[in-house]
PDB file of C-alpha atoms and ligand atoms in Angstrom:
ATOM      1  CA  MET A 157     -25.717 -45.697  28.482  1.00 74.00           C
ATOM      2  CA  ASN A 158     -22.124 -46.867  28.154  1.00 93.00           C
ATOM      3  CA  CYS A 159     -20.918 -42.968  27.759  1.00 98.00           C
ATOM      4  CA  ILE A 160     -18.157 -41.814  30.057  1.00 98.00           C
ATOM      5  CA  PHE A 161     -19.636 -38.452  30.288  1.00 98.00           C
ATOM      6  CA  CYS A 162     -23.328 -39.854  30.927  1.00 98.00           C
ATOM      7  CA  LYS A 163     -21.575 -41.542  33.948  1.00 98.00           C
ATOM      8  CA  ILE A 164     -19.828 -38.608  34.950  1.00 98.00           C
ATOM      9  CA  VAL A 165     -23.288 -36.718  35.001  1.00 98.00           C
ATOM     10  CA  ALA A 166     -25.066 -39.878  36.862  1.00 98.00           C
ATOM     11  CA  GLY A 167     -22.422 -39.259  39.452  1.00 97.00           C
ATOM     12  CA  GLU A 168     -20.992 -42.895  38.619  1.00 97.00           C
ATOM     13  CA  ILE A 169     -17.739 -41.665  37.677  1.00 97.00           C
ATOM     14  CA  PRO A 170     -16.155 -38.760  39.921  1.00 98.00           C
ATOM     15  CA  SER A 171     -15.347 -35.655  38.621  1.00 98.00           C
ATOM     16  CA  THR A 172     -14.149 -32.264  39.953  1.00 98.00           C
ATOM     17  CA  LYS A 173     -17.086 -30.087  38.966  1.00 98.00           C
ATOM     18  CA  VAL A 174     -16.603 -26.349  38.473  1.00 98.00           C
ATOM     19  CA  TYR A 175     -20.455 -25.474  37.277  1.00 98.00           C
ATOM     20  CA  GLU A 176     -23.575 -27.403  37.345  1.00 98.00           C
ATOM     21  CA  ASP A 177     -27.317 -26.405  36.902  1.00 98.00           C
ATOM     22  CA  ASP A 178     -30.190 -28.258  35.648  1.00 98.00           C
ATOM     23  CA  THR A 179     -28.972 -28.907  31.929  1.00 98.00           C
ATOM     24  CA  VAL A 180     -25.246 -28.516  32.034  1.00 98.00           C
ATOM     25  CA  LEU A 181     -22.182 -29.740  33.883  1.00 98.00           C
ATOM     26  CA  ALA A 182     -18.794 -28.436  33.718  1.00 98.00           C
ATOM     27  CA  PHE A 183     -15.627 -30.326  35.101  1.00 98.00           C
ATOM     28  CA  ARG A 184     -11.994 -30.451  34.946  1.00 98.00           C
ATOM     29  CA  ASP A 185     -10.377 -32.549  32.273  1.00 98.00           C
ATOM     30  CA  ILE A 186      -8.379 -35.258  33.378  1.00 98.00           C
ATOM     31  CA  GLN A 187      -5.815 -34.629  31.136  1.00 98.00           C
ATOM     32  CA  PRO A 188      -5.420 -30.901  31.195  1.00 98.00           C
ATOM     33  CA  MET A 189      -3.646 -29.459  28.092  1.00 96.00           C
ATOM     34  CA  ALA A 190      -3.557 -25.894  29.614  1.00 96.00           C
ATOM     35  CA  PRO A 191      -3.202 -24.725  32.965  1.00 97.00           C
ATOM     36  CA  THR A 192      -7.133 -24.363  33.056  1.00 98.00           C
ATOM     37  CA  HIS A 193      -8.769 -26.968  30.901  1.00 98.00           C
ATOM     38  CA  ILE A 194     -12.656 -27.549  31.622  1.00 98.00           C
ATOM     39  CA  LEU A 195     -15.135 -29.590  29.631  1.00 98.00           C
ATOM     40  CA  VAL A 196     -18.614 -28.012  29.280  1.00 99.00           C
ATOM     41  CA  ILE A 197     -21.133 -30.831  28.499  1.00 98.00           C
ATOM     42  CA  PRO A 198     -25.062 -31.023  28.350  1.00 98.00           C
ATOM     43  CA  LYS A 199     -26.610 -33.422  31.001  1.00 98.00           C
ATOM     44  CA  ALA A 200     -28.570 -34.908  28.113  1.00 98.00           C
ATOM     45  CA  HIS A 201     -26.637 -37.365  25.850  1.00 98.00           C
ATOM     46  CA  ILE A 202     -25.981 -35.659  22.330  1.00 98.00           C
ATOM     47  CA  PRO A 203     -23.336 -37.489  20.440  1.00 98.00           C
ATOM     48  CA  SER A 204     -21.275 -34.473  19.123  1.00 98.00           C
ATOM     49  CA  VAL A 205     -21.647 -31.318  17.320  1.00 98.00           C
ATOM     50  CA  ASP A 206     -23.406 -33.441  14.247  1.00 98.00           C
ATOM     51  CA  GLY A 207     -26.118 -34.324  16.757  1.00 98.00           C
ATOM     52  CA  VAL A 208     -27.143 -30.517  17.463  1.00 98.00           C
ATOM     53  CA  ASN A 209     -30.581 -30.111  16.066  1.00 98.00           C
ATOM     54  CA  GLY A 210     -33.590 -27.763  16.442  1.00 98.00           C
ATOM     55  CA  GLU A 211     -34.983 -30.033  19.312  1.00 97.00           C
ATOM     56  CA  ASN A 212     -31.781 -29.783  21.218  1.00 98.00           C
ATOM     57  CA  SER A 213     -29.942 -26.736  20.394  1.00 98.00           C
ATOM     58  CA  ALA A 214     -31.137 -24.360  23.297  1.00 98.00           C
ATOM     59  CA  VAL A 215     -28.720 -26.427  25.767  1.00 98.00           C
ATOM     60  CA  VAL A 216     -25.834 -25.237  23.335  1.00 98.00           C
ATOM     61  CA  ALA A 217     -26.841 -21.706  23.801  1.00 98.00           C
ATOM     62  CA  HIS A 218     -26.995 -22.151  27.176  1.00 98.00           C
ATOM     63  CA  ILE A 219     -23.559 -23.812  27.455  1.00 98.00           C
ATOM     64  CA  PHE A 220     -22.342 -20.463  25.720  1.00 98.00           C
ATOM     65  CA  GLU A 221     -24.383 -18.337  28.074  1.00 98.00           C
ATOM     66  CA  VAL A 222     -22.449 -19.973  31.315  1.00 98.00           C
ATOM     67  CA  ILE A 223     -18.948 -20.515  29.766  1.00 98.00           C
ATOM     68  CA  PRO A 224     -17.943 -16.624  30.259  1.00 98.00           C
ATOM     69  CA  GLY A 225     -18.911 -16.743  34.164  1.00 98.00           C
ATOM     70  CA  ILE A 226     -16.901 -20.020  34.248  1.00 98.00           C
ATOM     71  CA  ALA A 227     -13.993 -18.331  32.793  1.00 98.00           C
ATOM     72  CA  ALA A 228     -14.228 -15.474  34.904  1.00 98.00           C
ATOM     73  CA  LYS A 229     -14.323 -17.693  38.117  1.00 98.00           C
ATOM     74  CA  GLU A 230     -11.090 -19.203  36.633  1.00 98.00           C
ATOM     75  CA  LYS A 231      -9.630 -15.794  36.309  1.00 98.00           C
ATOM     76  CA  LEU A 232      -8.894 -16.092  32.605  1.00 98.00           C
ATOM     77  CA  VAL A 233      -8.623 -12.250  32.043  1.00 97.00           C
ATOM     78  CA  ASN A 234      -6.446 -12.521  29.252  1.00 96.00           C
ATOM     79  CA  GLY A 235      -8.832 -14.900  27.009  1.00 97.00           C
ATOM     80  CA  TYR A 236      -9.250 -18.309  26.396  1.00 97.00           C
ATOM     81  CA  ARG A 237     -10.315 -20.842  23.621  1.00 96.00           C
ATOM     82  CA  VAL A 238     -13.496 -22.911  23.393  1.00 97.00           C
ATOM     83  CA  VAL A 239     -12.970 -25.978  21.249  1.00 96.00           C
ATOM     84  CA  SER A 240     -15.416 -28.971  19.943  1.00 98.00           C
ATOM     85  CA  ASN A 241     -13.995 -31.526  18.425  1.00 97.00           C
ATOM     86  CA  CYS A 242     -16.399 -33.508  16.233  1.00 98.00           C
ATOM     87  CA  GLY A 243     -15.547 -36.941  14.716  1.00 98.00           C
ATOM     88  CA  SER A 244     -12.395 -38.812  14.059  1.00 96.00           C
ATOM     89  CA  ASP A 245     -10.347 -36.439  12.107  1.00 95.00           C
ATOM     90  CA  ALA A 246     -10.868 -33.725  14.722  1.00 96.00           C
ATOM     91  CA  GLY A 247      -9.681 -36.298  17.262  1.00 95.00           C
ATOM     92  CA  GLN A 248     -13.001 -36.375  19.170  1.00 97.00           C
ATOM     93  CA  THR A 249     -12.443 -39.360  21.554  1.00 98.00           C
ATOM     94  CA  VAL A 250     -15.595 -39.034  24.016  1.00 98.00           C
ATOM     95  CA  PRO A 251     -18.792 -39.289  21.761  1.00 98.00           C
ATOM     96  CA  HIS A 252     -20.891 -37.169  24.121  1.00 98.00           C
ATOM     97  CA  LEU A 253     -21.068 -33.399  23.005  1.00 98.00           C
ATOM     98  CA  HIS A 254     -18.529 -31.266  24.687  1.00 98.00           C
ATOM     99  CA  PHE A 255     -16.861 -27.888  24.731  1.00 98.00           C
ATOM    100  CA  HIS A 256     -13.104 -27.570  25.942  1.00 98.00           C
ATOM    101  CA  ILE A 257     -12.572 -24.069  27.726  1.00 98.00           C
ATOM    102  CA  LEU A 258      -8.477 -23.789  27.571  1.00 97.00           C
ATOM    103  CA  GLY A 259      -6.759 -20.959  29.354  1.00 97.00           C
ATOM    104  CA  GLY A 260      -4.004 -19.666  31.473  1.00 97.00           C
ATOM    105  CA  ARG A 261      -1.466 -19.546  28.880  1.00 95.00           C
ATOM    106  CA  GLU A 262      -0.839 -18.157  25.138  1.00 93.00           C
ATOM    107  CA  MET A 263      -2.548 -20.525  22.675  1.00 91.00           C
ATOM    108  CA  THR A 264      -0.881 -21.391  19.296  1.00 87.00           C
ATOM    109  CA  LEU A 265      -2.947 -21.822  16.207  1.00 78.00           C
ATOM    110  CA  GLU A 266      -3.419 -25.671  16.871  1.00 69.00           C
ATOM    111  CA  MET A 267      -5.635 -26.624  19.727  1.00 53.00           C
ATOM    112  CA  ALA A 268      -2.935 -27.801  22.160  1.00 51.00           C
TER     113      ALA A 268
HETATM  114  P1  5GP B 162     -12.077 -35.153  22.904  1.00 70.26           P
HETATM  115  O1  5GP B 162     -10.672 -35.665  22.492  1.00 70.26           O
HETATM  116  O2  5GP B 162     -13.203 -36.130  22.379  1.00 70.26           O
HETATM  117  O3  5GP B 162     -12.253 -33.702  22.255  1.00 70.26           O
HETATM  118  O4  5GP B 162     -12.157 -34.801  24.369  1.00 70.26           O
HETATM  119  C1  5GP B 162     -12.549 -35.674  25.427  1.00 70.26           C
HETATM  120  C2  5GP B 162     -11.760 -35.111  26.700  1.00 70.26           C
HETATM  121  O5  5GP B 162     -12.043 -35.880  27.920  1.00 70.26           O
HETATM  122  C3  5GP B 162     -10.388 -35.464  26.746  1.00 70.26           C
HETATM  123  O6  5GP B 162      -9.318 -34.117  26.742  1.00 70.26           O
HETATM  124  C4  5GP B 162      -9.947 -36.490  27.992  1.00 70.26           C
HETATM  125  O7  5GP B 162      -8.836 -35.835  28.665  1.00 70.26           O
HETATM  126  C5  5GP B 162     -10.970 -35.979  28.713  1.00 70.26           C
HETATM  127  N1  5GP B 162     -11.657 -37.471  29.404  1.00 70.26           N
HETATM  128  C6  5GP B 162     -11.605 -38.461  29.002  1.00 70.26           C
HETATM  129  N2  5GP B 162     -12.163 -39.239  29.930  1.00 70.26           N
HETATM  130  C7  5GP B 162     -12.322 -38.484  31.307  1.00 70.26           C
HETATM  131  C8  5GP B 162     -12.753 -38.758  32.630  1.00 70.26           C
HETATM  132  O8  5GP B 162     -13.385 -39.946  32.834  1.00 70.26           O
HETATM  133  N3  5GP B 162     -12.824 -37.690  33.218  1.00 70.26           N
HETATM  134  C9  5GP B 162     -12.391 -36.403  33.029  1.00 70.26           C
HETATM  135  N4  5GP B 162     -12.464 -35.363  33.762  1.00 70.26           N
HETATM  136  N5  5GP B 162     -12.072 -36.225  31.704  1.00 70.26           N
HETATM  137  C10 5GP B 162     -12.067 -37.153  30.881  1.00 70.26           C
HETATM  138 ZN1   ZN B 163     -23.214 -39.393  27.030  1.00 70.26          ZN
END
């Protein structure tokens, strides 16, 4: 599949991994918008939040189970933001479901 994040999962594009298990991968964003900027993705291709359904939602729950551990390892003790952009109005640029973890600075009401 011609999907950047599927290629990262397959190891065809290098990434700086911060967490990995059977169904989930987390790696550093190539263009960080905060001192800590990590992307957490399901290894299986889901295009966006719009593609989440009863068949695949367990991996989304699992992503949210692993996020606190990633944040703790990154020492985001003052908090962090989790964002998923869905579709063009939201500015989604990679059509593979991903959750941004942003931390290490105070957030404004806007994402970045
Ligand atoms: P979106 O705009 O879809 O919410 O977020 C996509 C994110 O993926 C962007 O923050 C962008 O910097 C990041 N990104 C795009 N291509 C790559 C890549 O090849 N490697 C990494 N690590 N991040 C990427
Ligand atoms: Zn994909």
